[in-house]
Coordinates of C-alpha atoms in Angstrom, one line a residue:
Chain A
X1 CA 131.8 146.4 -12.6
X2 CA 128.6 148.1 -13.4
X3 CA 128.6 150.0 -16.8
X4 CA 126.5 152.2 -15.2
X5 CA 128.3 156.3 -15.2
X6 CA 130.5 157.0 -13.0
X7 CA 128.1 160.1 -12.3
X8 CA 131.1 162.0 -9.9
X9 CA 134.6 160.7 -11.4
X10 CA 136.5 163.3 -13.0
X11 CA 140.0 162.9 -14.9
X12 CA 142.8 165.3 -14.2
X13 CA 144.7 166.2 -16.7
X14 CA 148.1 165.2 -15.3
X15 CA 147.4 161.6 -15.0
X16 CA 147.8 161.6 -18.9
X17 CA 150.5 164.5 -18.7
X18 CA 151.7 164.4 -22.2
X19 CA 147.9 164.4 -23.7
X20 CA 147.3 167.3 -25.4
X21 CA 144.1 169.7 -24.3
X22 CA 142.0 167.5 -27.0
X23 CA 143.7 164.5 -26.5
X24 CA 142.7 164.4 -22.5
X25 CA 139.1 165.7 -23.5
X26 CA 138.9 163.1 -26.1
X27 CA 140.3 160.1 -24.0
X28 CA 137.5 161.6 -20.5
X29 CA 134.9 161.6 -23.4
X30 CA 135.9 157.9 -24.6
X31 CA 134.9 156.5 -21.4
X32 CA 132.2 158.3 -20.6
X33 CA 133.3 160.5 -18.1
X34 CA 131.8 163.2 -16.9
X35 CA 134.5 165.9 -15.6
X36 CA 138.2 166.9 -16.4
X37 CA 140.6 168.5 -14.2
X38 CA 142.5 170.6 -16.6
X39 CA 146.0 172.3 -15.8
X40 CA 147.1 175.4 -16.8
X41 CA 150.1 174.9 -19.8
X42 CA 148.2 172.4 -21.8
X43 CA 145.1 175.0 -22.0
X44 CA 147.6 177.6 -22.5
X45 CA 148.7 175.7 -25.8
X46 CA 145.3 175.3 -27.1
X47 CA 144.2 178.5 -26.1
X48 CA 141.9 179.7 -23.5
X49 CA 138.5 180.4 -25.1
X50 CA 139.2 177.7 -27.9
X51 CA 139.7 175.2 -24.6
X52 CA 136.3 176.4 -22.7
X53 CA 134.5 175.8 -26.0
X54 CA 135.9 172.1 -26.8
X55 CA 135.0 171.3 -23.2
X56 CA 131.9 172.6 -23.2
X57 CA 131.2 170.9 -26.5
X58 CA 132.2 167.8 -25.4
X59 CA 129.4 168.1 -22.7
X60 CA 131.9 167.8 -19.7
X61 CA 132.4 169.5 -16.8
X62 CA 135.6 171.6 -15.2
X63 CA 136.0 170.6 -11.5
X64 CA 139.3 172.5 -11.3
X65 CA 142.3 174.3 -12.7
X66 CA 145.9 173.1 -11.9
X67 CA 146.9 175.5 -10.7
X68 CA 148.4 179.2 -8.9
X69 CA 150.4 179.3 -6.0
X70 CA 153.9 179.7 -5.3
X71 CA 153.0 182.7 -3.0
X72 CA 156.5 182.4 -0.6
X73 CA 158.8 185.0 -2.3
X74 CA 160.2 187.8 -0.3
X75 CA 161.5 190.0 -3.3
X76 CA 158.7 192.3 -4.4
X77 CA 159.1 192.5 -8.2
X78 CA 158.8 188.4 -7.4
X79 CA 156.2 189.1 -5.4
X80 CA 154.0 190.8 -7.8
X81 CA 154.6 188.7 -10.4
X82 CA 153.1 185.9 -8.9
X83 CA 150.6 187.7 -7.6
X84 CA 149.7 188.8 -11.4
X85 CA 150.0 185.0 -12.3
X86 CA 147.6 184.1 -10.0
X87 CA 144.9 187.0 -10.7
X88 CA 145.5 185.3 -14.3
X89 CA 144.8 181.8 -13.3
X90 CA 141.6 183.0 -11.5
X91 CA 140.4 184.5 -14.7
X92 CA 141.2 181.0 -16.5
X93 CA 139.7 179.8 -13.7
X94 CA 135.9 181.3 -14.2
X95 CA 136.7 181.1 -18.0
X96 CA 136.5 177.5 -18.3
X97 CA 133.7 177.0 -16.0
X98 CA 135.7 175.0 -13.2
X99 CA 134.7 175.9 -9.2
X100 CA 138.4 176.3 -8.0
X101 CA 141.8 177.1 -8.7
X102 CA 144.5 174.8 -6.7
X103 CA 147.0 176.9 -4.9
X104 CA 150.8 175.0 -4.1
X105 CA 151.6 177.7 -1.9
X106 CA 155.1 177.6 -2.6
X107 CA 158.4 176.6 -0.9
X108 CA 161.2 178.3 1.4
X109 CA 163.0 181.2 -1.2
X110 CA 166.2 180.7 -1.9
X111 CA 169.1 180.2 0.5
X112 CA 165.6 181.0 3.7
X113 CA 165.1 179.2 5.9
X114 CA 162.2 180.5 7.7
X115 CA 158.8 178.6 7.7
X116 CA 156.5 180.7 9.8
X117 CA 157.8 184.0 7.7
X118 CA 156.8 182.1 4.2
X119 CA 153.7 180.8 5.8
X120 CA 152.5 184.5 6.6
X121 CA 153.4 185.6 3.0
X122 CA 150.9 183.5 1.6
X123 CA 148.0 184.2 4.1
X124 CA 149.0 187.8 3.3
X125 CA 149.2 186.8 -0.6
X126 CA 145.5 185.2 -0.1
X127 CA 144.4 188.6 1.5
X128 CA 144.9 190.1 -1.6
X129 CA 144.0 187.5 -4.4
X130 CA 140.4 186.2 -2.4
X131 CA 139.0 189.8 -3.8
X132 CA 140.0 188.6 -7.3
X133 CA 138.4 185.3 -6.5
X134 CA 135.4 186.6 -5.1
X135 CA 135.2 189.0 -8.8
X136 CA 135.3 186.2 -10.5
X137 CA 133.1 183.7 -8.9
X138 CA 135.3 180.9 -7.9
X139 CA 137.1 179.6 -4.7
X140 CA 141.0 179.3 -4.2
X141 CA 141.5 175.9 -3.1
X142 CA 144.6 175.4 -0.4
X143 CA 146.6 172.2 -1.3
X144 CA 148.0 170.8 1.7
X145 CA 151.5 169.1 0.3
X146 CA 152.8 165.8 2.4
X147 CA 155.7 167.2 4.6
X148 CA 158.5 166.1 2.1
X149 CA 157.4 169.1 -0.2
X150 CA 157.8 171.6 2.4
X151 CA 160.8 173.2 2.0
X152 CA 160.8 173.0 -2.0
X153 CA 157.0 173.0 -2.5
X154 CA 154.6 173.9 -0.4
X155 CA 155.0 175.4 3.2
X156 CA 151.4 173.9 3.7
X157 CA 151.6 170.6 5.0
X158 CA 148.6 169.6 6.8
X159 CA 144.8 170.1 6.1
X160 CA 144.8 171.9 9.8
X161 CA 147.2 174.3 8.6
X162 CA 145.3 174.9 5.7
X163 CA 142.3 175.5 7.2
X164 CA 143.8 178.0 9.8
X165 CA 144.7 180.1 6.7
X166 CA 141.3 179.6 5.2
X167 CA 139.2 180.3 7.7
X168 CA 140.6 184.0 8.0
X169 CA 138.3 184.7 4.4
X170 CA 135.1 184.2 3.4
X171 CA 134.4 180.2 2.5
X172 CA 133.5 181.1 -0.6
X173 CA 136.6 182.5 -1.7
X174 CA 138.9 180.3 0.0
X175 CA 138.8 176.7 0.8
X176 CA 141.2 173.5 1.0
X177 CA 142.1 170.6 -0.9
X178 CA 141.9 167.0 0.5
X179 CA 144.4 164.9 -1.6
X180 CA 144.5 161.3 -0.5
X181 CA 148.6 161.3 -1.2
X182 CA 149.3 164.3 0.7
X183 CA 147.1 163.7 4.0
X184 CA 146.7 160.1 4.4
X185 CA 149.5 160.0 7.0
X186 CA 147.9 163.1 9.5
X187 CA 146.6 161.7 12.6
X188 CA 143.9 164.2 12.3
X189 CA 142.8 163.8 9.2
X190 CA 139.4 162.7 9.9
X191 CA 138.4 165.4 11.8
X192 CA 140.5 168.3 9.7
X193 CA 138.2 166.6 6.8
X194 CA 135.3 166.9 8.8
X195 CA 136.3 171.0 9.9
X196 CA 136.4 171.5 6.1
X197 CA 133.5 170.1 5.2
X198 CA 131.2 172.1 8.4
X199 CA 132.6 175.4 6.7
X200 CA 132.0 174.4 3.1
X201 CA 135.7 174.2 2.5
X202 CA 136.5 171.2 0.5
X203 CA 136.8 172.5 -3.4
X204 CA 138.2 169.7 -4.1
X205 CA 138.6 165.9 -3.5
X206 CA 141.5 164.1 -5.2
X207 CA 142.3 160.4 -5.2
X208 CA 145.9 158.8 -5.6
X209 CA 147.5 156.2 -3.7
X210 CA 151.1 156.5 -1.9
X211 CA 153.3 154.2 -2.7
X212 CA 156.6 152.8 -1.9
X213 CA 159.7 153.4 -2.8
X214 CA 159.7 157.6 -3.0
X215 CA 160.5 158.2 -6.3
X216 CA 164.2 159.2 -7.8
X217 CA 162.0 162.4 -8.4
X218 CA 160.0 162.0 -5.0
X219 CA 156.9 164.1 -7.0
X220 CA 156.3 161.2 -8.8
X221 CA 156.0 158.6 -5.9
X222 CA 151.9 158.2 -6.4
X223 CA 150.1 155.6 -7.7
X224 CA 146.4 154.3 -9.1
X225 CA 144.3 154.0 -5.6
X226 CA 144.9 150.1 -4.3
X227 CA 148.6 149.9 -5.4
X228 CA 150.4 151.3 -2.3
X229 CA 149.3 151.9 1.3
X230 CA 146.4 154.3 1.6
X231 CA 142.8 153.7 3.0
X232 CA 140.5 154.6 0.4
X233 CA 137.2 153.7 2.4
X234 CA 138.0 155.6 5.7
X235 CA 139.0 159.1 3.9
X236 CA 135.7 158.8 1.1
X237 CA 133.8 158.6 4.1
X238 CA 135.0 161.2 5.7
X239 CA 134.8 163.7 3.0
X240 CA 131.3 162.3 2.2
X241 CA 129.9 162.6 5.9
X242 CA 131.5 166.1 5.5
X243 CA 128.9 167.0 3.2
X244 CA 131.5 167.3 -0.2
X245 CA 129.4 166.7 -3.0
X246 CA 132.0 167.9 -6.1
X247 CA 133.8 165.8 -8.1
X248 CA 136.7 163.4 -7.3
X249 CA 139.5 164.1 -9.3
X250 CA 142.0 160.9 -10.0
X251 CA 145.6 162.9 -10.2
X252 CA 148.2 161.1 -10.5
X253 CA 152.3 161.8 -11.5
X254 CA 154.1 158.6 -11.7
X255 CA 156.4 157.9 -15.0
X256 CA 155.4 154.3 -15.7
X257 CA 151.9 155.3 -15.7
X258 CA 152.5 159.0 -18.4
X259 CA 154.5 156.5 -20.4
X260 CA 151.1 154.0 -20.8
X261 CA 148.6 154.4 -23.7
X262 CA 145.9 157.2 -22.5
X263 CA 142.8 154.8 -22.8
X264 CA 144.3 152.1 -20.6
X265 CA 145.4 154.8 -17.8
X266 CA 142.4 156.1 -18.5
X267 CA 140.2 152.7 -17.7
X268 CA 142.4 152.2 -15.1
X269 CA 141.6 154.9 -13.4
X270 CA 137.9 154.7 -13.0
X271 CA 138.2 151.2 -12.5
X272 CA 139.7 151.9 -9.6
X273 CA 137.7 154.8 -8.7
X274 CA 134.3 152.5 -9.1
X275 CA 135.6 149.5 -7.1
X276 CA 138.1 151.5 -4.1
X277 CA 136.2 155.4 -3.8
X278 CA 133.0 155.7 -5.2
X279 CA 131.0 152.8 -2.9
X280 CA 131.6 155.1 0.1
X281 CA 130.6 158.3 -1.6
Chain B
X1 CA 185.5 179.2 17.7
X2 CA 186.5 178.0 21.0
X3 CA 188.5 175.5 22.1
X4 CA 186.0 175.0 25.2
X5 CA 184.8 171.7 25.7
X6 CA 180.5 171.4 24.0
X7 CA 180.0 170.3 27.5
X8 CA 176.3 168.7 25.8
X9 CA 177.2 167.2 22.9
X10 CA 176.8 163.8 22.0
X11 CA 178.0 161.8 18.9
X12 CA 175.6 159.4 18.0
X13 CA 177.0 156.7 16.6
X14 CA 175.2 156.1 13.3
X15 CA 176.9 159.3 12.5
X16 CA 179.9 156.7 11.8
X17 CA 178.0 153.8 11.1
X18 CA 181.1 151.7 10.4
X19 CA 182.6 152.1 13.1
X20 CA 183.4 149.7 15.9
X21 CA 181.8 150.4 19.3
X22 CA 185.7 151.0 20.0
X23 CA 186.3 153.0 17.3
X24 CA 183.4 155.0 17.8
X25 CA 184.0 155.7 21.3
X26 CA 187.6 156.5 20.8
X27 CA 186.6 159.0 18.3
X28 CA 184.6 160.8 20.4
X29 CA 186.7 161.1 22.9
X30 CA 189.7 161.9 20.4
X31 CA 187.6 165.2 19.2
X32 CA 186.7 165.8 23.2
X33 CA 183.2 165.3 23.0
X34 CA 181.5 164.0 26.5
X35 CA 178.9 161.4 25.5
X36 CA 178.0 159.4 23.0
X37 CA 174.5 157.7 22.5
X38 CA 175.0 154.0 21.1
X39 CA 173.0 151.5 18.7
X40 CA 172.4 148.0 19.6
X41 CA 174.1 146.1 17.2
X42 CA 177.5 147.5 17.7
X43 CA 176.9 146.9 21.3
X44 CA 175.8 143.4 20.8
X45 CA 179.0 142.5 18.7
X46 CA 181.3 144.1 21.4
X47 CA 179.1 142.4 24.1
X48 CA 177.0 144.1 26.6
X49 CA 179.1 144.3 29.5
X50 CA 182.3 144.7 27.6
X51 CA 180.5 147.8 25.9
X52 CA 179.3 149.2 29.0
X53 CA 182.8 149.0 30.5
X54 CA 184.2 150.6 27.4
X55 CA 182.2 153.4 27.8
X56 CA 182.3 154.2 31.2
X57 CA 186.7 153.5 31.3
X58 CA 186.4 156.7 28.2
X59 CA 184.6 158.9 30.9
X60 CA 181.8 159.2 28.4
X61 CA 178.4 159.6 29.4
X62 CA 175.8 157.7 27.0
X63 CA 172.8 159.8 26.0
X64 CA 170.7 157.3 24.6
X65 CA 170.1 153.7 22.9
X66 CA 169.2 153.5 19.4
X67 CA 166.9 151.4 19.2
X68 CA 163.5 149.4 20.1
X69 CA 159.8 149.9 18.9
X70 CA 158.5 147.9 16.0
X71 CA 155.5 147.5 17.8
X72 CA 152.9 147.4 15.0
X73 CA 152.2 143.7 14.4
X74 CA 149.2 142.0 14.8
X75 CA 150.0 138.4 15.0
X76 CA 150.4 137.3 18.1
X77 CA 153.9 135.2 18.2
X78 CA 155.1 138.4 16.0
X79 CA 154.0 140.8 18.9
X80 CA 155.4 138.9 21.6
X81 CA 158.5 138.7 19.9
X82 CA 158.3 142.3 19.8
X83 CA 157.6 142.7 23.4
X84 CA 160.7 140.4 24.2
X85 CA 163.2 142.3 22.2
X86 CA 161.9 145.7 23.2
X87 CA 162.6 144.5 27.0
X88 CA 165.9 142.8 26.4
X89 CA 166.4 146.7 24.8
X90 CA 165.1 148.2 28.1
X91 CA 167.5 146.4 30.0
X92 CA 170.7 146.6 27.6
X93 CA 169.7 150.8 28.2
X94 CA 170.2 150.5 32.0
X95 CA 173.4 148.2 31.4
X96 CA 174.7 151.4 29.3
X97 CA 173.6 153.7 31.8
X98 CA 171.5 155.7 29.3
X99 CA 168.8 157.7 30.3
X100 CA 166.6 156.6 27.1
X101 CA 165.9 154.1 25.1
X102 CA 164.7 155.4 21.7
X103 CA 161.5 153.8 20.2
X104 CA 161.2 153.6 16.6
X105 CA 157.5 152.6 16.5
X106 CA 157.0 150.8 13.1
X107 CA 154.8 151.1 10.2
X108 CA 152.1 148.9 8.7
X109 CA 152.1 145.4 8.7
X110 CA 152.2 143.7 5.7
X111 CA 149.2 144.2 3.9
X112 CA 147.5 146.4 6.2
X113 CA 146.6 150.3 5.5
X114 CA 145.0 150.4 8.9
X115 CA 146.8 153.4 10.3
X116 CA 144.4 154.0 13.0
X117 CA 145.0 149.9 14.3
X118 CA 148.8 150.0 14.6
X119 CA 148.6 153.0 16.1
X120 CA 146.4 151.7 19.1
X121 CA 148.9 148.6 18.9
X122 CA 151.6 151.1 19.8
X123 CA 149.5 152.7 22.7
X124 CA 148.7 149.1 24.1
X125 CA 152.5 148.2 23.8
X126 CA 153.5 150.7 25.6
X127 CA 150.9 150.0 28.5
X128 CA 153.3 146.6 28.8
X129 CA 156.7 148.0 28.5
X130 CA 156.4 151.3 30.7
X131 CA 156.2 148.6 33.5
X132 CA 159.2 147.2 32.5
X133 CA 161.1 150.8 31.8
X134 CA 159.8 151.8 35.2
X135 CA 161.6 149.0 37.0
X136 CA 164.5 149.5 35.1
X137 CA 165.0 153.4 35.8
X138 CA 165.0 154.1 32.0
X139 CA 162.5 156.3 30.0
X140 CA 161.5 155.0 26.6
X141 CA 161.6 158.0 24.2
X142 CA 159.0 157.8 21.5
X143 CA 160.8 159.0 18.1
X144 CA 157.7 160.8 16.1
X145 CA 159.6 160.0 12.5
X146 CA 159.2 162.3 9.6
X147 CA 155.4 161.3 7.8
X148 CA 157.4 160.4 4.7
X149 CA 158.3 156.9 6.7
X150 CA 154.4 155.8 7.6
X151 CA 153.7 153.4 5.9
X152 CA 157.4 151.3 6.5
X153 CA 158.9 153.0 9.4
X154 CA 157.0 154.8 12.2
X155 CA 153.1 155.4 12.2
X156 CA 153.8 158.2 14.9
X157 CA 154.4 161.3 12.4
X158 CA 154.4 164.5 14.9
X159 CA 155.7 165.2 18.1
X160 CA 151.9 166.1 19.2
X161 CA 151.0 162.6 18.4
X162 CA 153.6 160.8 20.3
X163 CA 152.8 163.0 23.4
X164 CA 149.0 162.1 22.8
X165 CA 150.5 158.1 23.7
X166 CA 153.1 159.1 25.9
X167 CA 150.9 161.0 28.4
X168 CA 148.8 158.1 29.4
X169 CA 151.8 157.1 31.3
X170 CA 154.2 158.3 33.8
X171 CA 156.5 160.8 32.4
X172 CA 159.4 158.8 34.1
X173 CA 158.4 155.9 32.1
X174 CA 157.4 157.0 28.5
X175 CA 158.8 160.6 26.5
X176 CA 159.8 161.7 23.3
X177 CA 162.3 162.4 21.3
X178 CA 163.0 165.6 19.2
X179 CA 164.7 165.1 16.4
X180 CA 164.9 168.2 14.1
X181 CA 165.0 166.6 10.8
X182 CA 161.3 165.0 11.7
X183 CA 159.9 167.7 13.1
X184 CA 161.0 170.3 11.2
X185 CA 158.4 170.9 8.9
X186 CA 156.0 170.7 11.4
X187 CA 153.5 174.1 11.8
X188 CA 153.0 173.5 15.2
X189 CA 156.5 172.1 16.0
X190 CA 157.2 175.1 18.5
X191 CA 154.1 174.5 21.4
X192 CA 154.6 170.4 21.2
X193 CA 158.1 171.2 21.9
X194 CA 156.9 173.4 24.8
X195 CA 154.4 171.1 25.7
X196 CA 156.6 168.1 26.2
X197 CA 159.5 170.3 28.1
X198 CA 156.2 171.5 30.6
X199 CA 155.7 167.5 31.1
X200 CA 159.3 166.4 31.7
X201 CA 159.3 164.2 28.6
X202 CA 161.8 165.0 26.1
X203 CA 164.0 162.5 26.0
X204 CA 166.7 163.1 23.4
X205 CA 167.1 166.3 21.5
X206 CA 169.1 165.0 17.9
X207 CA 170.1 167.4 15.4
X208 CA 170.8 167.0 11.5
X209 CA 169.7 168.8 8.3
X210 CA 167.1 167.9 6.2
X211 CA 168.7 167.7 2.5
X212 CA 167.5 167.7 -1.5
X213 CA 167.1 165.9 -3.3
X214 CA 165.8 162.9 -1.1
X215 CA 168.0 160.3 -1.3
X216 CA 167.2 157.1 -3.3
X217 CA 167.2 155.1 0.4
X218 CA 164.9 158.1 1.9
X219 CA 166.4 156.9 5.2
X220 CA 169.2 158.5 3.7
X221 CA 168.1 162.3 3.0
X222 CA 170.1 163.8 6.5
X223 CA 173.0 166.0 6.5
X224 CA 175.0 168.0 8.4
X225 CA 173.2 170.7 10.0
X226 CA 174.0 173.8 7.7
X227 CA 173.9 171.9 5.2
X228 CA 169.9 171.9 4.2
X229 CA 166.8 173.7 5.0
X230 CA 166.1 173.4 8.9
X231 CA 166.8 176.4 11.5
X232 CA 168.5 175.2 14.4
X233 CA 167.9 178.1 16.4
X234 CA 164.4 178.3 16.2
X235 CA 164.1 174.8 17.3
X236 CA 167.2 174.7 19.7
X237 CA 165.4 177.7 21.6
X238 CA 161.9 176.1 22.1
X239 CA 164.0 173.2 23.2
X240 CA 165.8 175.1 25.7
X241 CA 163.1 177.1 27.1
X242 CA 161.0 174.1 27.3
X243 CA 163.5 172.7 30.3
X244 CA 165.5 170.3 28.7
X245 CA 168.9 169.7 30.3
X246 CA 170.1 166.9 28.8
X247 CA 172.8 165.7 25.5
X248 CA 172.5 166.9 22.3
X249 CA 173.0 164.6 19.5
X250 CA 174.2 164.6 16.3
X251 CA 172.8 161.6 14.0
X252 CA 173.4 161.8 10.6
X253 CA 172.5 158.8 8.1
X254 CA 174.4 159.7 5.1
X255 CA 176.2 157.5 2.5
X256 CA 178.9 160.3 1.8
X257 CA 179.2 161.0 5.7
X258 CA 179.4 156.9 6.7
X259 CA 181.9 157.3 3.7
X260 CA 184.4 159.1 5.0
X261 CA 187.3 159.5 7.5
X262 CA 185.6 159.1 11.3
X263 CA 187.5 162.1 12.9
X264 CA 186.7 164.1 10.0
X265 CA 183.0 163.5 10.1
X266 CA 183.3 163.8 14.0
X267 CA 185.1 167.2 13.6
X268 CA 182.3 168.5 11.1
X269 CA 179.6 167.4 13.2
X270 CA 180.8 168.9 16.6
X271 CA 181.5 172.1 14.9
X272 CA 178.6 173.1 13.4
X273 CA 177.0 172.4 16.7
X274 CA 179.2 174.7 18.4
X275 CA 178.0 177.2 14.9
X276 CA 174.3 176.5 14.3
X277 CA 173.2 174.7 18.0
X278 CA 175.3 175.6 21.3
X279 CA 174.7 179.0 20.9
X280 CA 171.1 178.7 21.7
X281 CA 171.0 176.1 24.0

């Protein structure tokens, strides 16, 4: 392995959930990486502008914020409320210097069980919250969730779908996120990757693997890239040739791996990264 | 609700998976259901022709045959063995009198992450045993399985997909099968559903519920429709509209439901049909 930086690898945050904002800046900083992907509660706990300065002091960049969403309810006190969440993540958003918040759209409300109605809420949702993005200088960011999250998650399953709803606002407002673990499985992937790309659409490129059996708590079925099934070399290629030149974010929720010291997940992370993603880059 | 006969619905046997090809069939005809589609191995440990005769003494008609496929392997002796069972399948359908075989088309081979390969393995399978379906007088019904079983189960994820492979061949000879707790989540479940009806190509229509948590066996996550997040009548519309004529079926894999009492779980299953399906077929 070349010691050489890993000049596009960034960190996110949950790989190391139970870090603390300085902890995960400390542990990205440790082996010289160059980008963090920061989430929302542990910044909260640290404090907004006291988070934005120790990033910036440490010299690394924010290549996104986990994350808004959750755009599906029906109720409009509910409603609003999230909508006011997410105008507050899109100021976090531009605070810490990161290009894009992540948006999990949300799942079917309580007791509903009507897809198509949820999945115009949030384009309606995004109608509204892409003139708060554009204010603020960054680009919502559309996470497609793998088709077991649909009715509990995220009513956005496929990178198509996403890009049907992002393609009704301006790219730089609204884009998509290609997460290795949620898309591997689409048939049309490749080209979906490659629509993205064309309409400067990907904010953000995240690497985990899938692995096998689903988890007992089926969020926390992914693994470091080469353990389970995915194709790290077709994809990286795909979002390369699509002209995505942002960071790749290594995101991954699995128990064994938040219960591991942070500078061997860390390690392990980029190791993986250098030998399984970043050739094809 | 009425005591009319559900003059399309089927029990599928895996509903009762315990159950003797006997018992199964006497079931069914207990709660005055019409058909019943069948698995292989029940049928295998009754005997073909003793099955067959069974079934046709009970009046019953048999909507389909669970299962062949597995068509993913790239070793030679492995494939052929494939082939061979697929055909003896093909031939135990026409003994049944089924319309369909069902075709659950595997997932990677061991070792593989080449998604793209086993999928043209599939196509090229099929090229062989459409012959064979053809001269049989049986249509093998490609089962698009939910994308949470790709990697170990199925590398056909939508119904768009499978009717990308199926319409290289005869419609007589190759359709699909739409099974709502696949499908479900799909965005553009409602024109493939349309677009298979236009083509004469579903095979099977199967109804169950897609439940939360996922089970611990994910094979294990259905439920009785009602019971989780799908709507029936969204789906059971397209369906109808799209031409299809045929049995309805009812397969639930579900430790509590293979748990208990056969005529209860046959009761409960036929009912909500006649609640949540009939009505909009």
């Amino acid at each position: 392995m070349s010691g050489a930086a890993a000049t596009r690898f960034s960190l996110n945050q949950a790989t190391i959930k139970f870090a603390s904002l300085t902890e995960a800046v400390d542990a990205t900083v440790a082996a010289g990486i160059p980008s963090i992907g920061l989430w929302r509660e542990p910044v909260a706990e640290f404090g907004l502008q006291a988070s934005a300065a120790y990033v910036r002091d440490a010299g690394l960049r924010v290549s996104s914020l986990c994350r808004g969403g959750f755009l599906t309810a029906v109720e409009a006190g509910a409603r609003a409320a999230a909508l006011d969440d997410n105008r507050r993540a899109i100021e976090e958003t531009a605070a810490l210097g990161a290009p894009a918040l992540v948006l999990v759209v949300g799942g079917l409300p309580a007791g509903s069980r009507d897809l198509a109605g949820a999945r115009e809420r949030v384009r309606d949702a995004l109608g509204e919250l892409s003139l708060d993005a554009r204010a603020a200088g960054i680009q919502l960011a559309i996470e497609p969730l793998h088709p077991m999250y649909v009715a509990d998650r995220a009513v956005v399953s496929t990178l198509g779908q996403a890009l049907d709803i992002a393609e009704q606002f301006d790219a730089r407002d609204v884009g998509v996120v290609v997460d290795t673990f949620h898309v591997f499985w689409d048939p049309d992937v490749l080209p979906q990757i490659a629509r993205a790309g064309a309409s400067g659409r990907i904010s953000s490129y995240q690497v985990c693997d899938w692995n096998l059996p689903i988890a007992t708590d089926a969020l926390l079925s992914r693994g470091y890239p080469g353990d389970g099934f995915i194709d790290f070399e077709s994809l990286t290629r795909a979002v390369a040739a699509a002209g995505y030149e942002g960071d790749v974010e290594c995101e991954i929720f699995r128990q064994d791996i938040w219960d591991a010291p942070y500078p061997s997940v860390v390690e392990t992370s980029l190791s993986r990264y250098r030998e399984l993603v970043e050739p094809y880059l």
